[in-house]
Amino acid sequence: MDVEDRIMASTYSKIPIVAVRGRGAKIWGIDGREYVDCMGGYGVALVGHCHPRIVEAIRKQSEKLIVCHGSIYNDARAEFLEKLISIAPNGLDKVFLSNSGAEAVEAALKIARKYTGRKVFVSMMGGYHGKTMGALSITWREDYRRPFEPLVGEVRFAPYGDIDKLKRLATGDIAAIIVEPVQGESGVRIPPDGYLKEVRELCDEKDILLIFDEVQCGLGRTGKMWASQHWGVTPDILCVAKGLASGIPIGATIAPREVMDKLSVGEHTSTFGGNPIACAAGSATIDVLLAEKLPDRAWEYGCIFKRMLEDRLSKYKVVREVRGLGLMIAFDLRLPVVKDIVLGAAEDGLLILYSGRATIRLLPPLVIGREEIEFAVSILEKLIASEEEKLKAKMQAS
Ligand SMILES: Cc1ncc(COP(=O)(O)O)c(C=O)c1O
């Protein structure tokens, strides 16, 4: 911890745990302590930590070939590309491979400008797309953007879920509208029914490309392979990353052939994009997602988790609302105490995430079990009850 604090850029808010091992929905600290992991590496550990099939795929590939630039063909890459296309929404049949969510978004922005010949992007209030300059430009939070301006050209932000306001912003100079079908970083915001369909119709009417950023909500997290399937809407460009290779860095931008083919040789490349290890891990991840029916499992266990949270937490005044779709769950607090709750949970053996200062977010592996969910809810209830006591004492004192 001392070495990281001294040498690693201080851009992360740290939890004082040294994780050394993981399995399924649990990780272990260097002191042997066990944690139920509802943070999941920020939503990456979809198939669980160190799933044997992923470990084996990485091991096997690492004995064969570890690096292969995109200018040379590779068997692991071809196998992965076919698998990825087989689970992608219909009509999205060509892929640019990169190494992170932000890069998947960068590629989408470049493809959209090249294909449409237009420059302006519309993004959503509350949207999060990463922190590289392009992805940052379409990310909503001003405190993330402001210190690094000027960013990428003109970006307009629309209120998430308000189709009338979006229509007013969608003028003829828009290259693409970019949407998270369920917003993650802003605290699991689910769009009103019918909204994404109306966005799709607006894009069709105005020849605007529709980009779905499913970096956080995709790959089964919400109970369907793609969150947008809950509303039967298909984008023109899909951004995927996080759990796609179960923790090996990867990003994928998927689009129809005629859209992707607007990029010509040299216009967008990546030294590590399509790396054989990432591709082997990606193939194994897709195999596990399908074989273990993890999207269905996320739905079933997500309903259990959400219901248990509602039953046990809604009686507390400090809890405002529990939201969720599959295993993408959050609850809002009336007080800005998330830091205390995150650190308190870690002390009690539970890892959780937050959004802003008053929302707790849970992105557990899709293999989380009932006992682990019960444990997580009991720790959360204990911490919330203690916040409630503090609040009562404060009110009595005033
Ligand atoms: C929806 C969404 N898009 C993009 C990103 C950026 O991904 P990365 O951190 O891998 O660059 C994230 C990361 O949390 C995300 O949630």
Short mmCIF file of N, CA, C and O in Angstrom, two decimals, residues 52-167:
data_model
loop_
_atom_site.label_atom_id
_atom_site.label_comp_id
_atom_site.label_asym_id
_atom_site.label_seq_id
_atom_site.Cartn_x
_atom_site.Cartn_y
_atom_site.Cartn_z
N PRO A 52 -12.33 -21.16 -14.10
CA PRO A 52 -11.36 -22.14 -14.62
C PRO A 52 -11.24 -22.13 -16.15
O PRO A 52 -10.15 -22.33 -16.69
N ARG A 53 -12.36 -21.90 -16.85
CA ARG A 53 -12.28 -21.91 -18.33
C ARG A 53 -11.53 -20.71 -18.87
O ARG A 53 -10.89 -20.78 -19.92
N ILE A 54 -11.60 -19.59 -18.16
CA ILE A 54 -10.85 -18.40 -18.59
C ILE A 54 -9.37 -18.61 -18.30
O ILE A 54 -8.50 -18.34 -19.14
N VAL A 55 -9.09 -19.12 -17.10
CA VAL A 55 -7.69 -19.37 -16.70
C VAL A 55 -7.04 -20.32 -17.70
O VAL A 55 -5.92 -20.08 -18.18
N GLU A 56 -7.76 -21.37 -18.06
CA GLU A 56 -7.22 -22.36 -18.99
C GLU A 56 -6.99 -21.75 -20.38
O GLU A 56 -5.96 -22.00 -21.02
N ALA A 57 -7.93 -20.94 -20.83
CA ALA A 57 -7.79 -20.31 -22.16
C ALA A 57 -6.57 -19.39 -22.20
O ALA A 57 -5.81 -19.38 -23.17
N ILE A 58 -6.38 -18.63 -21.12
CA ILE A 58 -5.23 -17.71 -21.06
C ILE A 58 -3.93 -18.52 -21.02
O ILE A 58 -2.97 -18.22 -21.73
N ARG A 59 -3.93 -19.57 -20.19
CA ARG A 59 -2.72 -20.39 -20.06
C ARG A 59 -2.35 -21.01 -21.41
O ARG A 59 -1.21 -20.89 -21.88
N LYS A 60 -3.34 -21.62 -22.05
CA LYS A 60 -3.08 -22.31 -23.33
C LYS A 60 -2.56 -21.34 -24.38
O LYS A 60 -1.59 -21.60 -25.08
N GLN A 61 -3.24 -20.17 -24.48
CA GLN A 61 -2.84 -19.20 -25.51
C GLN A 61 -1.45 -18.64 -25.21
O GLN A 61 -0.65 -18.42 -26.12
N SER A 62 -1.15 -18.45 -23.91
CA SER A 62 0.14 -17.86 -23.55
C SER A 62 1.30 -18.80 -23.90
O SER A 62 2.44 -18.37 -24.06
N GLU A 63 0.99 -20.08 -24.02
CA GLU A 63 2.05 -21.03 -24.41
C GLU A 63 2.25 -21.04 -25.92
O GLU A 63 3.25 -21.52 -26.43
N LYS A 64 1.23 -20.52 -26.66
CA LYS A 64 1.31 -20.55 -28.13
C LYS A 64 1.83 -19.24 -28.72
O LYS A 64 2.79 -19.21 -29.48
N LEU A 65 1.14 -18.14 -28.38
CA LEU A 65 1.51 -16.83 -28.96
C LEU A 65 0.89 -15.73 -28.11
O LEU A 65 -0.31 -15.75 -27.83
N ILE A 66 1.71 -14.78 -27.69
CA ILE A 66 1.21 -13.72 -26.80
C ILE A 66 0.98 -12.42 -27.55
O ILE A 66 0.08 -11.66 -27.22
N VAL A 67 1.77 -12.15 -28.54
CA VAL A 67 1.55 -10.91 -29.31
C VAL A 67 1.41 -11.23 -30.80
O VAL A 67 2.12 -12.07 -31.33
N CYS A 68 0.44 -10.55 -31.41
CA CYS A 68 0.28 -10.67 -32.86
C CYS A 68 -0.42 -9.39 -33.33
O CYS A 68 -1.59 -9.18 -33.04
N HIS A 69 0.32 -8.52 -33.98
CA HIS A 69 -0.24 -7.25 -34.44
C HIS A 69 -1.39 -7.48 -35.42
O HIS A 69 -1.42 -8.51 -36.10
N GLY A 70 -2.28 -6.52 -35.49
CA GLY A 70 -3.45 -6.63 -36.37
C GLY A 70 -3.09 -6.77 -37.85
O GLY A 70 -3.94 -7.17 -38.66
N SER A 71 -1.87 -6.46 -38.22
CA SER A 71 -1.48 -6.59 -39.64
C SER A 71 -1.11 -8.04 -39.99
O SER A 71 -0.87 -8.36 -41.15
N ILE A 72 -1.04 -8.91 -38.98
CA ILE A 72 -0.83 -10.35 -39.21
C ILE A 72 -2.09 -11.09 -38.74
O ILE A 72 -2.66 -10.74 -37.71
N TYR A 73 -2.51 -12.07 -39.50
CA TYR A 73 -3.71 -12.85 -39.12
C TYR A 73 -3.41 -13.74 -37.91
O TYR A 73 -2.26 -14.12 -37.69
N ASN A 74 -4.46 -14.05 -37.15
CA ASN A 74 -4.26 -14.90 -35.97
C ASN A 74 -5.50 -15.77 -35.73
O ASN A 74 -6.63 -15.28 -35.83
N ASP A 75 -5.27 -17.03 -35.39
CA ASP A 75 -6.39 -17.98 -35.22
C ASP A 75 -7.28 -17.63 -34.02
O ASP A 75 -8.51 -17.65 -34.12
N ALA A 76 -6.66 -17.23 -32.89
CA ALA A 76 -7.46 -16.91 -31.69
C ALA A 76 -8.33 -15.69 -31.96
O ALA A 76 -9.48 -15.61 -31.51
N ARG A 77 -7.80 -14.74 -32.75
CA ARG A 77 -8.56 -13.52 -33.06
C ARG A 77 -9.75 -13.85 -33.96
O ARG A 77 -10.87 -13.37 -33.72
N ALA A 78 -9.51 -14.69 -34.97
CA ALA A 78 -10.61 -15.04 -35.89
C ALA A 78 -11.73 -15.75 -35.14
O ALA A 78 -12.92 -15.46 -35.34
N GLU A 79 -11.34 -16.67 -34.25
CA GLU A 79 -12.35 -17.41 -33.49
C GLU A 79 -13.17 -16.45 -32.61
O GLU A 79 -14.39 -16.51 -32.57
N PHE A 80 -12.47 -15.51 -31.97
CA PHE A 80 -13.15 -14.56 -31.10
C PHE A 80 -14.09 -13.65 -31.89
O PHE A 80 -15.23 -13.40 -31.49
N LEU A 81 -13.61 -13.15 -33.04
CA LEU A 81 -14.44 -12.24 -33.85
C LEU A 81 -15.75 -12.92 -34.24
O LEU A 81 -16.83 -12.32 -34.17
N GLU A 82 -15.66 -14.19 -34.66
CA GLU A 82 -16.89 -14.90 -35.05
C GLU A 82 -17.83 -15.07 -33.86
O GLU A 82 -19.03 -14.91 -33.99
N LYS A 83 -17.25 -15.35 -32.70
CA LYS A 83 -18.10 -15.52 -31.49
C LYS A 83 -18.76 -14.21 -31.11
O LYS A 83 -19.93 -14.17 -30.75
N LEU A 84 -17.98 -13.12 -31.20
CA LEU A 84 -18.52 -11.81 -30.81
C LEU A 84 -19.67 -11.41 -31.74
O LEU A 84 -20.72 -10.94 -31.29
N ILE A 85 -19.48 -11.65 -33.03
CA ILE A 85 -20.53 -11.32 -33.99
C ILE A 85 -21.77 -12.19 -33.77
O ILE A 85 -22.90 -11.75 -33.96
N SER A 86 -21.54 -13.43 -33.33
CA SER A 86 -22.68 -14.33 -33.13
C SER A 86 -23.58 -13.86 -31.97
O SER A 86 -24.77 -14.18 -31.94
N ILE A 87 -23.01 -13.10 -31.01
CA ILE A 87 -23.87 -12.61 -29.91
C ILE A 87 -24.27 -11.14 -30.11
O ILE A 87 -25.08 -10.61 -29.36
N ALA A 88 -23.66 -10.46 -31.10
CA ALA A 88 -23.96 -9.04 -31.32
C ALA A 88 -25.38 -8.87 -31.90
O ALA A 88 -25.91 -9.81 -32.50
N PRO A 89 -25.98 -7.71 -31.70
CA PRO A 89 -27.31 -7.48 -32.30
C PRO A 89 -27.26 -7.66 -33.82
O PRO A 89 -26.22 -7.41 -34.44
N ASN A 90 -28.39 -8.09 -34.38
CA ASN A 90 -28.48 -8.34 -35.83
C ASN A 90 -27.99 -7.17 -36.66
O ASN A 90 -28.32 -6.03 -36.38
N GLY A 91 -27.20 -7.48 -37.68
CA GLY A 91 -26.77 -6.44 -38.62
C GLY A 91 -25.44 -5.81 -38.23
O GLY A 91 -24.81 -5.12 -39.04
N LEU A 92 -25.01 -6.01 -37.00
CA LEU A 92 -23.72 -5.45 -36.58
C LEU A 92 -22.67 -6.55 -36.79
O LEU A 92 -22.56 -7.48 -36.00
N ASP A 93 -21.94 -6.44 -37.89
CA ASP A 93 -21.15 -7.60 -38.30
C ASP A 93 -19.68 -7.29 -38.57
O ASP A 93 -18.96 -8.10 -39.14
N LYS A 94 -19.21 -6.09 -38.15
CA LYS A 94 -17.79 -5.82 -38.30
C LYS A 94 -17.27 -5.15 -37.03
O LYS A 94 -17.96 -4.34 -36.41
N VAL A 95 -16.02 -5.48 -36.66
CA VAL A 95 -15.53 -5.13 -35.32
C VAL A 95 -14.18 -4.42 -35.39
O VAL A 95 -13.30 -4.84 -36.15
N PHE A 96 -14.04 -3.36 -34.60
CA PHE A 96 -12.70 -2.81 -34.34
C PHE A 96 -12.34 -3.19 -32.91
O PHE A 96 -13.09 -2.92 -31.98
N LEU A 97 -11.17 -3.82 -32.74
CA LEU A 97 -10.75 -4.28 -31.41
C LEU A 97 -9.74 -3.33 -30.80
O LEU A 97 -8.78 -2.93 -31.45
N SER A 98 -9.97 -3.00 -29.53
CA SER A 98 -9.05 -2.11 -28.81
C SER A 98 -8.83 -2.67 -27.40
O SER A 98 -8.93 -3.88 -27.21
N ASN A 99 -8.57 -1.79 -26.44
CA ASN A 99 -8.11 -2.28 -25.13
C ASN A 99 -8.88 -1.76 -23.93
O ASN A 99 -8.49 -2.04 -22.79
N SER A 100 -9.91 -0.97 -24.14
CA SER A 100 -10.64 -0.41 -23.00
C SER A 100 -11.98 0.16 -23.47
O SER A 100 -12.21 0.29 -24.68
N GLY A 101 -12.79 0.54 -22.49
CA GLY A 101 -14.07 1.14 -22.82
C GLY A 101 -13.91 2.47 -23.52
O GLY A 101 -14.57 2.76 -24.52
N ALA A 102 -13.01 3.31 -22.98
CA ALA A 102 -12.80 4.63 -23.58
C ALA A 102 -12.36 4.48 -25.04
O ALA A 102 -12.82 5.21 -25.92
N GLU A 103 -11.50 3.51 -25.30
CA GLU A 103 -11.04 3.32 -26.68
C GLU A 103 -12.16 2.81 -27.59
O GLU A 103 -12.20 3.15 -28.77
N ALA A 104 -13.04 1.98 -27.04
CA ALA A 104 -14.19 1.51 -27.84
C ALA A 104 -15.03 2.71 -28.24
O ALA A 104 -15.56 2.80 -29.36
N VAL A 105 -15.15 3.68 -27.33
CA VAL A 105 -15.93 4.89 -27.59
C VAL A 105 -15.20 5.79 -28.59
O VAL A 105 -15.81 6.33 -29.53
N GLU A 106 -13.90 5.96 -28.41
CA GLU A 106 -13.11 6.78 -29.34
C GLU A 106 -13.32 6.29 -30.78
O GLU A 106 -13.53 7.09 -31.70
N ALA A 107 -13.25 4.98 -30.94
CA ALA A 107 -13.41 4.42 -32.29
C ALA A 107 -14.80 4.74 -32.82
O ALA A 107 -14.97 5.12 -33.99
N ALA A 108 -15.82 4.62 -31.95
CA ALA A 108 -17.19 4.88 -32.38
C ALA A 108 -17.33 6.33 -32.86
O ALA A 108 -17.99 6.60 -33.88
N LEU A 109 -16.71 7.26 -32.15
CA LEU A 109 -16.82 8.68 -32.52
C LEU A 109 -16.15 8.92 -33.88
O LEU A 109 -16.70 9.63 -34.74
N LYS A 110 -14.99 8.32 -34.08
CA LYS A 110 -14.29 8.51 -35.36
C LYS A 110 -15.08 7.89 -36.52
O LYS A 110 -15.19 8.48 -37.59
N ILE A 111 -15.61 6.70 -36.27
CA ILE A 111 -16.40 6.03 -37.32
C ILE A 111 -17.60 6.90 -37.68
O ILE A 111 -17.92 7.09 -38.85
N ALA A 112 -18.26 7.46 -36.65
CA ALA A 112 -19.46 8.26 -36.90
C ALA A 112 -19.13 9.50 -37.72
O ALA A 112 -19.86 9.87 -38.65
N ARG A 113 -18.04 10.16 -37.39
CA ARG A 113 -17.67 11.36 -38.16
C ARG A 113 -17.32 10.98 -39.60
O ARG A 113 -17.70 11.66 -40.55
N LYS A 114 -16.58 9.90 -39.75
CA LYS A 114 -16.13 9.50 -41.09
C LYS A 114 -17.33 9.09 -41.95
O LYS A 114 -17.43 9.45 -43.12
N TYR A 115 -18.26 8.36 -41.35
CA TYR A 115 -19.40 7.84 -42.12
C TYR A 115 -20.38 8.93 -42.50
O TYR A 115 -20.87 8.98 -43.62
N THR A 116 -20.64 9.84 -41.57
CA THR A 116 -21.68 10.85 -41.84
C THR A 116 -21.11 12.13 -42.45
O THR A 116 -21.84 12.92 -43.04
N GLY A 117 -19.81 12.36 -42.25
CA GLY A 117 -19.22 13.63 -42.71
C GLY A 117 -19.66 14.80 -41.83
O GLY A 117 -19.43 15.96 -42.16
N ARG A 118 -20.30 14.51 -40.71
CA ARG A 118 -20.73 15.58 -39.79
C ARG A 118 -19.86 15.56 -38.53
O ARG A 118 -19.19 14.57 -38.25
N LYS A 119 -19.96 16.64 -37.76
CA LYS A 119 -18.99 16.79 -36.67
C LYS A 119 -19.57 16.73 -35.26
O LYS A 119 -18.88 16.43 -34.30
N VAL A 120 -20.85 17.06 -35.12
CA VAL A 120 -21.41 17.29 -33.77
C VAL A 120 -21.93 15.98 -33.15
O VAL A 120 -22.47 15.12 -33.86
N PHE A 121 -21.76 15.85 -31.84
CA PHE A 121 -22.31 14.69 -31.12
C PHE A 121 -23.34 15.16 -30.10
O PHE A 121 -23.19 16.22 -29.51
N VAL A 122 -24.35 14.31 -29.92
CA VAL A 122 -25.29 14.54 -28.82
C VAL A 122 -25.09 13.41 -27.82
O VAL A 122 -25.09 12.24 -28.19
N SER A 123 -24.89 13.79 -26.57
CA SER A 123 -24.72 12.82 -25.51
C SER A 123 -25.78 13.10 -24.44
O SER A 123 -26.55 14.05 -24.58
N MET A 124 -25.81 12.28 -23.42
CA MET A 124 -26.88 12.41 -22.42
C MET A 124 -26.37 13.02 -21.12
O MET A 124 -25.26 12.71 -20.68
N MET A 125 -27.19 13.82 -20.50
CA MET A 125 -26.88 14.29 -19.15
C MET A 125 -26.77 13.05 -18.26
O MET A 125 -27.60 12.14 -18.36
N GLY A 126 -25.75 13.01 -17.45
CA GLY A 126 -25.52 11.83 -16.60
C GLY A 126 -24.70 10.75 -17.27
O GLY A 126 -24.29 9.80 -16.64
N GLY A 127 -24.44 10.91 -18.58
CA GLY A 127 -23.72 9.87 -19.32
C GLY A 127 -22.24 9.82 -18.95
O GLY A 127 -21.64 10.84 -18.63
N TYR A 128 -21.69 8.62 -18.99
CA TYR A 128 -20.26 8.44 -18.75
C TYR A 128 -19.69 7.55 -19.85
O TYR A 128 -20.23 6.47 -20.12
N HIS A 129 -18.61 8.01 -20.47
CA HIS A 129 -18.06 7.23 -21.59
C HIS A 129 -16.55 7.04 -21.51
O HIS A 129 -15.95 6.52 -22.45
N GLY A 130 -15.92 7.50 -20.43
CA GLY A 130 -14.48 7.30 -20.30
C GLY A 130 -13.76 8.63 -20.19
O GLY A 130 -14.36 9.70 -20.26
N LYS A 131 -12.43 8.55 -20.03
CA LYS A 131 -11.68 9.77 -19.68
C LYS A 131 -10.59 10.14 -20.66
O LYS A 131 -9.81 11.06 -20.40
N THR A 132 -10.48 9.44 -21.79
CA THR A 132 -9.59 9.94 -22.85
C THR A 132 -10.28 11.17 -23.46
O THR A 132 -11.48 11.36 -23.27
N MET A 133 -9.54 11.99 -24.20
CA MET A 133 -10.09 13.30 -24.59
C MET A 133 -11.42 13.21 -25.35
O MET A 133 -12.33 14.00 -25.09
N GLY A 134 -11.53 12.26 -26.29
CA GLY A 134 -12.78 12.15 -27.05
C GLY A 134 -13.92 11.66 -26.18
O GLY A 134 -15.01 12.25 -26.14
N ALA A 135 -13.67 10.57 -25.46
CA ALA A 135 -14.70 9.99 -24.59
C ALA A 135 -15.09 10.99 -23.49
O ALA A 135 -16.27 11.10 -23.13
N LEU A 136 -14.11 11.74 -23.01
CA LEU A 136 -14.36 12.75 -21.98
C LEU A 136 -15.28 13.86 -22.50
O LEU A 136 -16.12 14.38 -21.77
N SER A 137 -15.10 14.20 -23.77
CA SER A 137 -15.91 15.27 -24.37
C SER A 137 -17.40 14.98 -24.29
O SER A 137 -18.22 15.89 -24.23
N ILE A 138 -17.75 13.69 -24.35
CA ILE A 138 -19.17 13.32 -24.34
C ILE A 138 -19.61 12.78 -22.98
O ILE A 138 -20.70 12.25 -22.83
N THR A 139 -18.73 12.93 -21.99
CA THR A 139 -19.05 12.54 -20.61
C THR A 139 -19.66 13.75 -19.90
O THR A 139 -19.19 14.87 -20.06
N TRP A 140 -20.72 13.51 -19.14
CA TRP A 140 -21.52 14.63 -18.62
C TRP A 140 -20.84 15.44 -17.53
O TRP A 140 -20.88 16.66 -17.54
N ARG A 141 -20.16 14.78 -16.58
CA ARG A 141 -19.73 15.52 -15.38
C ARG A 141 -18.72 16.61 -15.70
O ARG A 141 -17.64 16.35 -16.23
N GLU A 142 -19.10 17.83 -15.33
CA GLU A 142 -18.27 18.99 -15.63
C GLU A 142 -16.94 18.96 -14.92
O GLU A 142 -15.93 19.40 -15.45
N ASP A 143 -16.94 18.44 -13.66
CA ASP A 143 -15.67 18.41 -12.93
C ASP A 143 -14.66 17.47 -13.57
O ASP A 143 -13.45 17.63 -13.39
N TYR A 144 -15.13 16.49 -14.34
CA TYR A 144 -14.20 15.65 -15.10
C TYR A 144 -13.68 16.38 -16.34
O TYR A 144 -12.54 16.20 -16.75
N ARG A 145 -14.57 17.19 -16.95
CA ARG A 145 -14.23 17.79 -18.27
C ARG A 145 -13.48 19.10 -18.17
O ARG A 145 -12.48 19.31 -18.86
N ARG A 146 -13.98 19.99 -17.31
CA ARG A 146 -13.55 21.38 -17.29
C ARG A 146 -12.02 21.60 -17.26
O ARG A 146 -11.49 22.36 -18.08
N PRO A 147 -11.28 20.87 -16.37
CA PRO A 147 -9.85 21.15 -16.28
C PRO A 147 -9.07 20.79 -17.55
O PRO A 147 -7.91 21.17 -17.68
N PHE A 148 -9.71 20.05 -18.47
CA PHE A 148 -8.96 19.54 -19.62
C PHE A 148 -9.41 20.14 -20.95
O PHE A 148 -9.00 19.69 -22.00
N GLU A 149 -10.25 21.16 -20.86
CA GLU A 149 -10.73 21.79 -22.09
C GLU A 149 -9.60 22.59 -22.74
O GLU A 149 -8.68 23.02 -22.04
N PRO A 150 -9.56 22.77 -24.05
CA PRO A 150 -10.62 22.41 -25.00
C PRO A 150 -10.61 20.92 -25.35
O PRO A 150 -9.56 20.33 -25.52
N LEU A 151 -11.84 20.38 -25.46
CA LEU A 151 -12.00 18.97 -25.82
C LEU A 151 -12.44 18.87 -27.28
O LEU A 151 -12.16 19.77 -28.08
N VAL A 152 -13.14 17.80 -27.61
CA VAL A 152 -13.49 17.56 -29.02
C VAL A 152 -14.72 18.38 -29.43
O VAL A 152 -15.83 18.07 -29.02
N GLY A 153 -14.49 19.40 -30.22
CA GLY A 153 -15.54 20.14 -30.92
C GLY A 153 -16.84 20.30 -30.17
O GLY A 153 -16.88 20.39 -28.94
N GLU A 154 -17.93 20.33 -30.93
CA GLU A 154 -19.22 20.64 -30.31
C GLU A 154 -19.94 19.37 -29.84
O GLU A 154 -20.12 18.42 -30.59
N VAL A 155 -20.33 19.39 -28.57
CA VAL A 155 -21.11 18.29 -28.01
C VAL A 155 -22.32 18.91 -27.32
O VAL A 155 -22.19 19.89 -26.59
N ARG A 156 -23.50 18.36 -27.59
CA ARG A 156 -24.72 18.85 -26.90
C ARG A 156 -25.21 17.76 -25.97
O ARG A 156 -25.23 16.58 -26.34
N PHE A 157 -25.62 18.17 -24.78
CA PHE A 157 -26.11 17.20 -23.80
C PHE A 157 -27.63 17.30 -23.69
O PHE A 157 -28.18 18.39 -23.54
N ALA A 158 -28.28 16.15 -23.78
CA ALA A 158 -29.75 16.10 -23.70
C ALA A 158 -30.16 15.48 -22.37
O ALA A 158 -29.47 14.58 -21.88
N PRO A 159 -31.28 15.92 -21.78
CA PRO A 159 -31.75 15.26 -20.56
C PRO A 159 -32.13 13.82 -20.89
O PRO A 159 -32.89 13.58 -21.82
N TYR A 160 -31.55 12.89 -20.12
CA TYR A 160 -31.76 11.46 -20.37
C TYR A 160 -33.24 11.11 -20.16
O TYR A 160 -33.80 11.40 -19.11
N GLY A 161 -33.85 10.55 -21.20
CA GLY A 161 -35.25 10.12 -21.07
C GLY A 161 -36.26 11.13 -21.60
O GLY A 161 -37.45 10.84 -21.61
N ASP A 162 -35.79 12.30 -22.06
CA ASP A 162 -36.72 13.34 -22.54
C ASP A 162 -36.62 13.46 -24.06
O ASP A 162 -35.74 14.13 -24.59
N ILE A 163 -37.53 12.82 -24.77
CA ILE A 163 -37.43 12.76 -26.23
C ILE A 163 -37.70 14.12 -26.88
O ILE A 163 -37.09 14.47 -27.90
N ASP A 164 -38.55 14.93 -26.28
CA ASP A 164 -38.86 16.23 -26.90
C ASP A 164 -37.63 17.13 -26.89
O ASP A 164 -37.33 17.78 -27.90
N LYS A 165 -36.94 17.17 -25.78
CA LYS A 165 -35.72 17.99 -25.71
C LYS A 165 -34.68 17.45 -26.69
O LYS A 165 -33.97 18.23 -27.34
N LEU A 166 -34.58 16.13 -26.81
CA LEU A 166 -33.60 15.53 -27.72
C LEU A 166 -33.92 15.94 -29.16
O LEU A 166 -33.03 16.29 -29.94
N LYS A 167 -35.21 15.94 -29.51
CA LYS A 167 -35.62 16.31 -30.87
C LYS A 167 -35.18 17.74 -31.19
O LYS A 167 -34.74 18.03 -32.29
#
